[in-house]
Each structure stands twice: as C-alpha cells, then as structure tokens.
C-alpha cells in the first residue's frame, strides 16, 4: 500500500472554544497547532481561519497571516479551504488562492442542505470558475464529496479538462444531510472512483475512528482534527490536534502502514517543492 498521508484539519467552521478550549482560533494558535501536528507526523494541513471574534471568515488577510506563520515553521503541505464561510460570495471564496498559491485547496463538488437549517451552495458555474483558478495557479484540487452524486459533478469537471492532475478525493462521511458514515458506504464510494484516483476519508464526530481505521486498511488516506471531531473518545475532549495525529500514527503502525512525511506527500501528489522558509 502507499504510505499513509495524514491530513490535520485543526479549525473548521463549526466548533468554537466554548466547545473545546483547545481549539485554535487565531493565526498564531492555528500555526502552532499545525506545527505540533507536523512534528507528530501530519503531512498535510487543511486550513480554515476565524475573525477576531472567533467567527468563520474567508478573510484573505487572516489566511495570509496564518499561511505565513506556518510556512516559516515547517514544510507541511498546505491545503486551504474554499468553503470557510457559508455566507461568503463566490469571489471571496476564491480570493486567497491566487495570492497565496497553496499546494492544495478544497473544492466541494455539489450543493446540499447544511446541518438541517442552511444551504451550502456550490453552483456549477462556481465549481468551474474555482477549478480554473486552481488550474491556472498550479493548485491541486482536493475534491470533497459529501454524497455520491457529487462524484458525478467532479467527473464532469474532469471531462471538461479543468483538472490537470489525477482526481484526489476527500470523502466526508456523516455530515448532517450527507452520506451516512458506514464502512459499507465507504466501500461503495471507493468503487465509484475512476482509475488512477487517490482518496482520503473521515467520519464526523463519533464516526471518526471506524472510518479512519477502514481507510487505513483499504489503502486510502486519513484526516483528523478539530474541524471534524473535538473528542478523543466518548465524553472526553481531545487535548490538542496533535493528540489526534498521534493516535492515527499509532493505529497505522499497528496495521503495518508506513506514514508519509510532508515531502513524501508532495512527491506522491506530484506537487512542486515547498514554499516553506522562502516567504
Ligand atoms: Zn474544511
């Protein structure tokens, strides 16, 4: 099997410090959490940022500050969200990408009801514009799939020639309104992938462990972190993002799966050399 690539997603759009006081919110806190996770063995960091009040934002300034701090600390592969604020206009969702040129950016391949009370809109025209911005700036799309039909949207973009690399998919399982997190569903999703595609998966909240273990055993990659899960186990909050990375590494070792460094992940995805220590 390929070496396991562990992505850390230290801060999402949902949980706040009131849910877990160890959740990183400021650029300095996020950069520190990413650095600690890199030291623990994470190869990729999927980044969201918050405003000064701790609310989700797509502020280019906050991304810029956070990315600068991370690049000065380590060579972790940078994956920036394009969906960090459900109310942000399409142009704002893409504004940070040409400026910061991350290695990877997320591309959510469809719209859905979000958490039973909002709309998460990814209009087909937005997906095309976002794909072009990524292609023209050498940014690898991480295609986030919340349900089976989104894979069809991704294949449409592939057919239009908007992705230059093989498809890399992140299966998001157990989000409210999305595909339920079960190993049966994960196997079904993997079977829908085109030849040459690579994939990672995670389960939200209590589904975190079974989907992580199944992904490791089925040859995929994994994502851990407070964006998806703020608990270490039932009723016990995780003390840090790095703690969740450390557990993933222990599990991988038990399963006999070697873990990729950031440089190895970059080579695996065919990404150029790290910008770390340059900026
Ligand atoms: Zn995210």
PDB file of N, CA and C in Angstrom, residues 64-107:
ATOM      1  N   UNK A  64      -3.584  34.906   4.894  1.00  0.00           N
ATOM      2  CA  UNK A  64      -2.216  35.297   4.597  1.00  0.00           C
ATOM      3  C   UNK A  64      -1.343  35.244   5.858  1.00  0.00           C
ATOM      4  N   UNK A  65      -1.878  35.785   6.943  1.00  0.00           N
ATOM      5  CA  UNK A  65      -1.136  35.793   8.211  1.00  0.00           C
ATOM      6  C   UNK A  65      -0.861  34.355   8.675  1.00  0.00           C
ATOM      7  N   UNK A  66      -1.897  33.528   8.602  1.00  0.00           N
ATOM      8  CA  UNK A  66      -1.777  32.148   9.084  1.00  0.00           C
ATOM      9  C   UNK A  66      -0.799  31.349   8.217  1.00  0.00           C
ATOM     10  N   UNK A  67      -0.937  31.472   6.904  1.00  0.00           N
ATOM     11  CA  UNK A  67      -0.066  30.735   5.983  1.00  0.00           C
ATOM     12  C   UNK A  67       1.391  31.173   6.150  1.00  0.00           C
ATOM     13  N   UNK A  68       1.606  32.471   6.305  1.00  0.00           N
ATOM     14  CA  UNK A  68       2.969  32.971   6.506  1.00  0.00           C
ATOM     15  C   UNK A  68       3.613  32.352   7.742  1.00  0.00           C
ATOM     16  N   UNK A  69       2.848  32.300   8.829  1.00  0.00           N
ATOM     17  CA  UNK A  69       3.385  31.717  10.073  1.00  0.00           C
ATOM     18  C   UNK A  69       3.688  30.233   9.894  1.00  0.00           C
ATOM     19  N   UNK A  70       2.801  29.514   9.218  1.00  0.00           N
ATOM     20  CA  UNK A  70       3.019  28.064   9.032  1.00  0.00           C
ATOM     21  C   UNK A  70       4.248  27.831   8.159  1.00  0.00           C
ATOM     22  N   UNK A  71       4.366  28.607   7.068  1.00  0.00           N
ATOM     23  CA  UNK A  71       5.487  28.381   6.145  1.00  0.00           C
ATOM     24  C   UNK A  71       6.831  28.699   6.795  1.00  0.00           C
ATOM     25  N   UNK A  72       6.808  29.588   7.777  1.00  0.00           N
ATOM     26  CA  UNK A  72       8.067  29.892   8.466  1.00  0.00           C
ATOM     27  C   UNK A  72       8.439  28.781   9.444  1.00  0.00           C
ATOM     28  N   UNK A  73       7.455  27.951   9.825  1.00  0.00           N
ATOM     29  CA  UNK A  73       7.715  26.927  10.841  1.00  0.00           C
ATOM     30  C   UNK A  73       8.057  25.563  10.260  1.00  0.00           C
ATOM     31  N   UNK A  74       7.444  25.187   9.120  1.00  0.00           N
ATOM     32  CA  UNK A  74       7.617  23.807   8.648  1.00  0.00           C
ATOM     33  C   UNK A  74       7.227  23.680   7.178  1.00  0.00           C
ATOM     34  N   UNK A  75       7.502  22.485   6.610  1.00  0.00           N
ATOM     35  CA  UNK A  75       7.249  22.276   5.174  1.00  0.00           C
ATOM     36  C   UNK A  75       5.949  21.511   4.934  1.00  0.00           C
ATOM     37  N   UNK A  76       5.023  21.544   5.886  1.00  0.00           N
ATOM     38  CA  UNK A  76       3.774  20.798   5.735  1.00  0.00           C
ATOM     39  C   UNK A  76       3.069  21.215   4.442  1.00  0.00           C
ATOM     40  N   UNK A  77       2.426  20.260   3.779  1.00  0.00           N
ATOM     41  CA  UNK A  77       1.667  20.554   2.561  1.00  0.00           C
ATOM     42  C   UNK A  77       0.441  21.358   2.959  1.00  0.00           C
ATOM     43  N   UNK A  78       0.259  22.502   2.287  1.00  0.00           N
ATOM     44  CA  UNK A  78      -0.832  23.407   2.681  1.00  0.00           C
ATOM     45  C   UNK A  78      -2.063  23.211   1.807  1.00  0.00           C
ATOM     46  N   UNK A  79      -3.182  22.987   2.474  1.00  0.00           N
ATOM     47  CA  UNK A  79      -4.477  22.802   1.818  1.00  0.00           C
ATOM     48  C   UNK A  79      -5.426  23.839   2.418  1.00  0.00           C
ATOM     49  N   UNK A  80      -5.782  24.848   1.617  1.00  0.00           N
ATOM     50  CA  UNK A  80      -6.671  25.911   2.118  1.00  0.00           C
ATOM     51  C   UNK A  80      -8.105  25.633   1.698  1.00  0.00           C
ATOM     52  N   UNK A  81      -9.028  25.907   2.618  1.00  0.00           N
ATOM     53  CA  UNK A  81     -10.436  25.716   2.286  1.00  0.00           C
ATOM     54  C   UNK A  81     -10.907  26.786   1.309  1.00  0.00           C
ATOM     55  N   UNK A  82     -11.913  26.431   0.507  1.00  0.00           N
ATOM     56  CA  UNK A  82     -12.641  27.436  -0.278  1.00  0.00           C
ATOM     57  C   UNK A  82     -14.070  27.562   0.257  1.00  0.00           C
ATOM     58  N   UNK A  83     -14.307  26.940   1.407  1.00  0.00           N
ATOM     59  CA  UNK A  83     -15.655  26.918   1.993  1.00  0.00           C
ATOM     60  C   UNK A  83     -15.608  27.238   3.484  1.00  0.00           C
ATOM     61  N   UNK A  84     -14.945  28.332   3.816  1.00  0.00           N
ATOM     62  CA  UNK A  84     -14.766  28.652   5.226  1.00  0.00           C
ATOM     63  C   UNK A  84     -15.846  29.536   5.819  1.00  0.00           C
ATOM     64  N   UNK A  85     -16.764  30.007   4.993  1.00  0.00           N
ATOM     65  CA  UNK A  85     -17.860  30.846   5.487  1.00  0.00           C
ATOM     66  C   UNK A  85     -19.052  30.598   4.571  1.00  0.00           C
ATOM     67  N   UNK A  86     -20.073  29.993   5.112  1.00  0.00           N
ATOM     68  CA  UNK A  86     -21.204  29.545   4.286  1.00  0.00           C
ATOM     69  C   UNK A  86     -21.933  30.716   3.625  1.00  0.00           C
ATOM     70  N   UNK A  87     -21.741  31.936   4.152  1.00  0.00           N
ATOM     71  CA  UNK A  87     -22.413  33.111   3.587  1.00  0.00           C
ATOM     72  C   UNK A  87     -21.532  33.923   2.642  1.00  0.00           C
ATOM     73  N   UNK A  88     -20.286  33.502   2.457  1.00  0.00           N
ATOM     74  CA  UNK A  88     -19.359  34.289   1.633  1.00  0.00           C
ATOM     75  C   UNK A  88     -19.724  34.194   0.154  1.00  0.00           C
ATOM     76  N   UNK A  89     -19.532  35.298  -0.573  1.00  0.00           N
ATOM     77  CA  UNK A  89     -19.772  35.323  -2.017  1.00  0.00           C
ATOM     78  C   UNK A  89     -18.714  34.481  -2.730  1.00  0.00           C
ATOM     79  N   UNK A  90     -19.057  34.033  -3.926  1.00  0.00           N
ATOM     80  CA  UNK A  90     -18.152  33.149  -4.674  1.00  0.00           C
ATOM     81  C   UNK A  90     -16.757  33.759  -4.844  1.00  0.00           C
ATOM     82  N   UNK A  91     -16.693  35.030  -5.208  1.00  0.00           N
ATOM     83  CA  UNK A  91     -15.384  35.657  -5.448  1.00  0.00           C
ATOM     84  C   UNK A  91     -14.523  35.691  -4.183  1.00  0.00           C
ATOM     85  N   UNK A  92     -15.170  35.912  -3.045  1.00  0.00           N
ATOM     86  CA  UNK A  92     -14.438  35.942  -1.769  1.00  0.00           C
ATOM     87  C   UNK A  92     -13.894  34.552  -1.441  1.00  0.00           C
ATOM     88  N   UNK A  93     -14.645  33.539  -1.818  1.00  0.00           N
ATOM     89  CA  UNK A  93     -14.221  32.161  -1.526  1.00  0.00           C
ATOM     90  C   UNK A  93     -12.961  31.763  -2.303  1.00  0.00           C
ATOM     91  N   UNK A  94     -12.672  32.511  -3.382  1.00  0.00           N
ATOM     92  CA  UNK A  94     -11.506  32.166  -4.211  1.00  0.00           C
ATOM     93  C   UNK A  94     -10.369  33.171  -4.077  1.00  0.00           C
ATOM     94  N   UNK A  95     -10.624  34.304  -3.415  1.00  0.00           N
ATOM     95  CA  UNK A  95      -9.694  35.437  -3.464  1.00  0.00           C
ATOM     96  C   UNK A  95      -8.308  35.107  -2.915  1.00  0.00           C
ATOM     97  N   UNK A  96      -8.240  34.229  -1.893  1.00  0.00           N
ATOM     98  CA  UNK A  96      -6.950  33.953  -1.252  1.00  0.00           C
ATOM     99  C   UNK A  96      -6.065  33.026  -2.091  1.00  0.00           C
ATOM    100  N   UNK A  97      -6.656  32.317  -3.053  1.00  0.00           N
ATOM    101  CA  UNK A  97      -5.895  31.261  -3.736  1.00  0.00           C
ATOM    102  C   UNK A  97      -4.800  31.789  -4.671  1.00  0.00           C
ATOM    103  N   UNK A  98      -5.099  32.721  -5.594  1.00  0.00           N
ATOM    104  CA  UNK A  98      -4.017  33.222  -6.453  1.00  0.00           C
ATOM    105  C   UNK A  98      -2.939  33.947  -5.652  1.00  0.00           C
ATOM    106  N   UNK A  99      -3.340  34.560  -4.546  1.00  0.00           N
ATOM    107  CA  UNK A  99      -2.397  35.323  -3.737  1.00  0.00           C
ATOM    108  C   UNK A  99      -1.428  34.401  -2.984  1.00  0.00           C
ATOM    109  N   UNK A 100      -1.957  33.351  -2.390  1.00  0.00           N
ATOM    110  CA  UNK A 100      -1.148  32.512  -1.503  1.00  0.00           C
ATOM    111  C   UNK A 100      -0.633  31.239  -2.170  1.00  0.00           C
ATOM    112  N   UNK A 101      -1.242  30.870  -3.306  1.00  0.00           N
ATOM    113  CA  UNK A 101      -0.809  29.688  -4.046  1.00  0.00           C
ATOM    114  C   UNK A 101      -0.504  28.490  -3.135  1.00  0.00           C
ATOM    115  N   UNK A 102      -1.508  28.014  -2.403  1.00  0.00           N
ATOM    116  CA  UNK A 102      -1.273  26.819  -1.585  1.00  0.00           C
ATOM    117  C   UNK A 102      -1.028  25.612  -2.478  1.00  0.00           C
ATOM    118  N   UNK A 103      -0.507  24.545  -1.891  1.00  0.00           N
ATOM    119  CA  UNK A 103      -0.301  23.308  -2.651  1.00  0.00           C
ATOM    120  C   UNK A 103      -1.645  22.748  -3.112  1.00  0.00           C
ATOM    121  N   UNK A 104      -2.625  22.810  -2.223  1.00  0.00           N
ATOM    122  CA  UNK A 104      -3.927  22.170  -2.439  1.00  0.00           C
ATOM    123  C   UNK A 104      -5.002  23.146  -1.963  1.00  0.00           C
ATOM    124  N   UNK A 105      -6.190  23.058  -2.548  1.00  0.00           N
ATOM    125  CA  UNK A 105      -7.357  23.754  -1.995  1.00  0.00           C
ATOM    126  C   UNK A 105      -8.566  22.835  -2.127  1.00  0.00           C
ATOM    127  N   UNK A 106      -9.491  22.987  -1.197  1.00  0.00           N
ATOM    128  CA  UNK A 106     -10.679  22.128  -1.241  1.00  0.00           C
ATOM    129  C   UNK A 106     -11.647  22.642  -2.291  1.00  0.00           C
ATOM    130  N   UNK A 107     -12.371  21.698  -2.893  1.00  0.00           N
ATOM    131  CA  UNK A 107     -13.354  22.024  -3.915  1.00  0.00           C
ATOM    132  C   UNK A 107     -14.565  21.122  -3.634  1.00  0.00           C
TER     133      UNK A 107
END
